[in-house]
Amino acid sequence: MRRESVSRRPVLPVRAGGLLAPHAGIWNTMQTDSVPHSETPSDPELEVLLHVSEKSDARQRDIAQAVGVSLGLTNAIVKRLVKKGLLTASRVNGKRLAYAVTPDGTHEIARRTYRYLRRTIGHVVRYKEAVDAQVLAAKTRGARVVVLIGKSDVSFIVEYAALRHGLDFKVLKPREADTLEPDATGRNEATPCVFFGEKEKHGTHGGVYLAELLGRGK
């Protein structure tokens, strides 16, 4: 996991391609929880501040492309940030505008990302606890292996829970799901603890869709 100083970029997954890109999907998976828009990674004001802090020579068109909003909206956001005293705008060679994050802007970046970090840590803890409870229950029933079917950005949480309880962990492709069917009696002690990383569940055995799990724990 790459981390840089706050002066360059706060240690948060502000964009899917940012610092925590390998596990960026965990934030999307948890986005159903009630987090104010102004504190989420998609906060356009925060995105603009971050981009300008990295590239002070960026034009509004560059900022719009990086943030993923229209040029008109970018112009409105920049004007609002300048009015708040979070950005400065000055003419370069009497032609184009150059932007810079003010000390207040740097403080605002730290404030917003710190509050968001506290929230996301809470999400991760609850998610880990929910997965752990599923794995422990399966182990009590006699499961010996934890299986993740399909892709998931939170596979590391599932793997950690399996290892914590002394169970094997493996990942299967959806088309391989039927190989996990229990015997005809349905009492196969080796019936695994199954998590689905994809939206489509496969096979007739029980399993938990990871994106639904956090909601269950509320």
Tab-separated table of C-alpha atoms in Angstrom:
chain	number	residue	atom	x	y	z
A	1	MET	CA	0.000	0.000	0.000
A	2	ARG	CA	1.534	3.280	-1.077
A	3	ARG	CA	1.342	6.246	1.279
A	4	GLU	CA	2.482	9.802	0.788
A	5	SER	CA	2.565	12.888	2.964
A	6	VAL	CA	-0.553	15.032	3.296
A	7	SER	CA	1.201	17.849	1.480
A	8	ARG	CA	1.214	15.719	-1.646
A	9	ARG	CA	-1.918	13.626	-1.229
A	10	PRO	CA	-3.815	12.459	1.874
A	11	VAL	CA	-3.490	8.764	2.538
A	12	LEU	CA	-6.983	7.929	1.294
A	13	PRO	CA	-8.423	6.258	-1.805
A	14	VAL	CA	-9.762	9.523	-3.190
A	15	ARG	CA	-10.203	8.033	-6.631
A	16	ALA	CA	-10.475	4.439	-7.725
A	17	GLY	CA	-7.104	4.759	-9.403
A	18	GLY	CA	-5.508	6.380	-6.373
A	19	LEU	CA	-3.397	5.193	-3.498
A	20	LEU	CA	-5.525	2.229	-2.489
A	21	ALA	CA	-6.423	1.169	-6.005
A	22	PRO	CA	-5.791	-2.566	-5.337
A	23	HIS	CA	-8.692	-2.534	-2.861
A	24	ALA	CA	-10.621	0.468	-4.160
A	25	GLY	CA	-13.787	-1.551	-4.641
A	26	ILE	CA	-14.243	-1.952	-0.899
A	27	TRP	CA	-15.382	1.655	-0.737
A	28	ASN	CA	-17.907	1.047	-3.525
A	29	THR	CA	-19.098	-2.115	-1.818
A	30	MET	CA	-19.793	-0.151	1.353
A	31	GLN	CA	-21.268	2.939	-0.235
A	32	THR	CA	-24.810	1.951	0.746
A	33	ASP	CA	-24.065	3.090	4.297
A	34	SER	CA	-25.126	6.623	5.158
A	35	VAL	CA	-22.077	8.778	4.489
A	36	PRO	CA	-22.684	12.467	3.659
A	37	HIS	CA	-21.742	13.267	0.079
A	38	SER	CA	-19.326	15.969	1.233
A	39	GLU	CA	-17.291	13.330	3.053
A	40	THR	CA	-17.084	10.723	0.306
A	41	PRO	CA	-14.252	10.150	-2.193
A	42	SER	CA	-16.534	11.564	-4.906
A	43	ASP	CA	-16.661	14.997	-3.228
A	44	PRO	CA	-15.843	17.259	-6.202
A	45	GLU	CA	-14.516	20.117	-4.072
A	46	LEU	CA	-12.044	17.792	-2.398
A	47	GLU	CA	-11.110	16.302	-5.773
A	48	VAL	CA	-10.346	19.750	-7.179
A	49	LEU	CA	-8.276	20.733	-4.145
A	50	LEU	CA	-6.281	17.517	-4.384
A	51	HIS	CA	-5.643	17.883	-8.094
A	52	VAL	CA	-4.514	21.494	-7.780
A	53	SER	CA	-2.259	20.597	-4.839
A	54	GLU	CA	-0.472	18.146	-7.142
A	55	LYS	CA	-0.516	20.147	-10.368
A	56	SER	CA	-0.644	23.873	-9.803
A	57	ASP	CA	-0.219	24.482	-13.533
A	58	ALA	CA	-3.408	22.578	-14.371
A	59	ARG	CA	-6.000	24.330	-16.500
A	60	GLN	CA	-9.704	24.072	-15.733
A	61	ARG	CA	-10.097	21.629	-18.603
A	62	ASP	CA	-7.390	19.426	-17.064
A	63	ILE	CA	-9.080	19.623	-13.674
A	64	ALA	CA	-12.467	18.735	-15.156
A	65	GLN	CA	-11.021	15.688	-16.881
A	66	ALA	CA	-9.188	14.517	-13.757
A	67	VAL	CA	-12.175	14.990	-11.462
A	68	GLY	CA	-14.673	13.607	-13.958
A	69	VAL	CA	-17.139	16.495	-14.068
A	70	SER	CA	-18.154	18.946	-16.763
A	71	LEU	CA	-16.099	22.040	-17.529
A	72	GLY	CA	-19.008	24.241	-16.458
A	73	LEU	CA	-19.296	22.521	-13.088
A	74	THR	CA	-15.525	22.711	-12.632
A	75	ASN	CA	-15.647	26.452	-13.223
A	76	ALA	CA	-18.377	26.798	-10.599
A	77	ILE	CA	-16.467	24.668	-8.084
A	78	VAL	CA	-13.236	26.622	-8.614
A	79	LYS	CA	-15.047	29.931	-8.137
A	80	ARG	CA	-16.645	28.625	-4.947
A	81	LEU	CA	-13.296	27.441	-3.585
A	82	VAL	CA	-11.685	30.789	-4.386
A	83	LYS	CA	-14.547	32.588	-2.634
A	84	LYS	CA	-14.072	30.367	0.424
A	85	GLY	CA	-10.372	31.206	0.471
A	86	LEU	CA	-9.317	27.612	-0.211
A	87	LEU	CA	-7.839	28.358	-3.650
A	88	THR	CA	-6.143	31.345	-5.226
A	89	ALA	CA	-6.325	32.188	-8.906
A	90	SER	CA	-3.807	34.444	-10.656
A	91	ARG	CA	-3.068	35.353	-14.258
A	92	VAL	CA	0.070	33.925	-15.856
A	93	ASN	CA	1.554	36.143	-18.577
A	94	GLY	CA	-1.750	37.975	-18.665
A	95	LYS	CA	-3.402	34.978	-20.316
A	96	ARG	CA	-4.383	31.839	-18.454
A	97	LEU	CA	-5.204	31.372	-14.790
A	98	ALA	CA	-2.925	29.494	-12.404
A	99	TYR	CA	-4.372	27.973	-9.246
A	100	ALA	CA	-2.832	27.255	-5.860
A	101	VAL	CA	-4.147	25.715	-2.660
A	102	THR	CA	-4.057	28.165	0.243
A	103	PRO	CA	-3.088	27.206	3.816
A	104	ASP	CA	-6.808	27.108	4.602
A	105	GLY	CA	-7.255	24.832	1.596
A	106	THR	CA	-4.593	22.463	2.886
A	107	HIS	CA	-6.323	22.409	6.261
A	108	GLU	CA	-9.641	21.658	4.560
A	109	ILE	CA	-8.105	18.717	2.684
A	110	ALA	CA	-6.809	17.305	5.951
A	111	ARG	CA	-10.114	17.902	7.752
A	112	ARG	CA	-12.291	16.229	5.141
A	113	THR	CA	-10.022	13.270	4.581
A	114	TYR	CA	-9.565	12.712	8.314
A	115	ARG	CA	-13.324	12.602	8.860
A	116	TYR	CA	-13.729	10.281	5.908
A	117	LEU	CA	-10.932	8.048	7.185
A	118	ARG	CA	-12.687	7.661	10.533
A	119	ARG	CA	-15.871	6.612	8.766
A	120	THR	CA	-14.215	4.143	6.421
A	121	ILE	CA	-12.268	2.539	9.248
A	122	GLY	CA	-15.601	1.956	10.949
A	123	HIS	CA	-16.941	0.329	7.778
A	124	VAL	CA	-13.939	-1.970	7.509
A	125	VAL	CA	-14.246	-3.048	11.137
A	126	ARG	CA	-17.952	-3.866	10.767
A	127	TYR	CA	-17.327	-5.659	7.490
A	128	LYS	CA	-14.549	-7.741	9.035
A	129	GLU	CA	-16.757	-8.645	11.982
A	130	ALA	CA	-19.627	-9.686	9.709
A	131	VAL	CA	-17.382	-11.921	7.595
A	132	ASP	CA	-15.740	-13.350	10.701
A	133	ALA	CA	-19.129	-14.282	12.179
A	134	GLN	CA	-20.070	-16.153	8.993
A	135	VAL	CA	-16.787	-18.055	8.957
A	136	LEU	CA	-17.010	-18.963	12.642
A	137	ALA	CA	-20.582	-20.243	12.224
A	138	ALA	CA	-19.500	-22.353	9.252
A	139	LYS	CA	-16.557	-23.754	11.195
A	140	THR	CA	-18.915	-24.720	14.023
A	141	ARG	CA	-21.021	-26.621	11.479
A	142	GLY	CA	-17.931	-28.522	10.375
A	143	ALA	CA	-16.655	-26.505	7.437
A	144	ARG	CA	-12.967	-26.949	6.708
A	145	VAL	CA	-12.530	-24.467	3.903
A	146	VAL	CA	-13.675	-20.948	3.045
A	147	VAL	CA	-14.378	-20.394	-0.633
A	148	LEU	CA	-14.783	-17.140	-2.504
A	149	ILE	CA	-16.607	-17.580	-5.804
A	150	GLY	CA	-15.896	-14.854	-8.314
A	151	LYS	CA	-13.925	-11.651	-7.960
A	152	SER	CA	-14.071	-9.333	-4.983
A	153	ASP	CA	-12.121	-6.297	-3.846
A	154	VAL	CA	-12.520	-7.432	-0.241
A	155	SER	CA	-11.131	-10.926	-0.716
A	156	PHE	CA	-8.342	-10.068	1.722
A	157	ILE	CA	-10.917	-9.738	4.524
A	158	VAL	CA	-12.383	-13.155	3.710
A	159	GLU	CA	-8.933	-14.724	3.519
A	160	TYR	CA	-7.948	-13.183	6.849
A	161	ALA	CA	-11.068	-14.600	8.537
A	162	ALA	CA	-10.346	-18.062	7.141
A	163	LEU	CA	-6.758	-18.038	8.364
A	164	ARG	CA	-7.788	-16.650	11.740
A	165	HIS	CA	-10.044	-19.654	12.314
A	166	GLY	CA	-7.591	-22.182	10.928
A	167	LEU	CA	-9.521	-22.926	7.735
A	168	ASP	CA	-8.226	-23.241	4.211
A	169	PHE	CA	-9.052	-20.479	1.748
A	170	LYS	CA	-9.453	-20.657	-1.990
A	171	VAL	CA	-10.935	-18.656	-4.820
A	172	LEU	CA	-12.978	-20.278	-7.592
A	173	LYS	CA	-14.367	-18.992	-10.845
A	174	PRO	CA	-18.191	-18.914	-11.048
A	175	ARG	CA	-18.256	-21.832	-13.485
A	176	GLU	CA	-16.442	-23.938	-10.895
A	177	ALA	CA	-19.111	-23.407	-8.215
A	178	ASP	CA	-20.914	-26.704	-8.801
A	179	THR	CA	-17.832	-28.624	-7.703
A	180	LEU	CA	-18.693	-27.538	-4.154
A	181	GLU	CA	-22.065	-29.284	-3.963
A	182	PRO	CA	-22.524	-31.383	-0.783
A	183	ASP	CA	-23.366	-35.049	-0.968
A	184	ALA	CA	-26.922	-36.311	-1.538
A	185	THR	CA	-27.765	-36.172	2.181
A	186	GLY	CA	-26.752	-32.546	2.424
A	187	ARG	CA	-24.754	-33.409	5.534
A	188	ASN	CA	-21.274	-33.392	4.116
A	189	GLU	CA	-19.046	-32.128	6.913
A	190	ALA	CA	-16.707	-30.706	4.316
A	191	THR	CA	-19.411	-28.399	2.927
A	192	PRO	CA	-17.479	-25.125	2.717
A	193	CYS	CA	-18.225	-21.642	3.902
A	194	VAL	CA	-19.063	-19.908	0.630
A	195	PHE	CA	-18.916	-16.222	-0.216
A	196	PHE	CA	-19.954	-14.817	-3.585
A	197	GLY	CA	-17.906	-11.993	-4.969
A	198	GLU	CA	-20.123	-11.544	-8.013
A	199	LYS	CA	-23.759	-10.436	-8.072
A	200	GLU	CA	-24.943	-13.753	-9.456
A	201	LYS	CA	-25.024	-16.676	-7.075
A	202	HIS	CA	-24.058	-20.030	-8.496
A	203	GLY	CA	-25.011	-23.561	-7.565
A	204	THR	CA	-27.618	-24.720	-5.061
A	205	HIS	CA	-25.484	-24.716	-1.933
A	206	GLY	CA	-25.766	-21.946	0.616
A	207	GLY	CA	-23.597	-18.906	0.411
A	208	VAL	CA	-23.367	-15.220	1.193
A	209	TYR	CA	-23.126	-12.417	-1.340
A	210	LEU	CA	-20.477	-10.097	0.078
A	211	ALA	CA	-22.186	-6.873	-0.979
A	212	GLU	CA	-25.227	-7.842	1.119
A	213	LEU	CA	-23.269	-8.763	4.209
A	214	LEU	CA	-22.690	-5.299	5.639
A	215	GLY	CA	-26.400	-4.549	5.421
A	216	ARG	CA	-27.168	-7.649	7.453
A	217	GLY	CA	-24.908	-6.463	10.234
A	218	LYS	CA	-26.673	-3.124	10.717
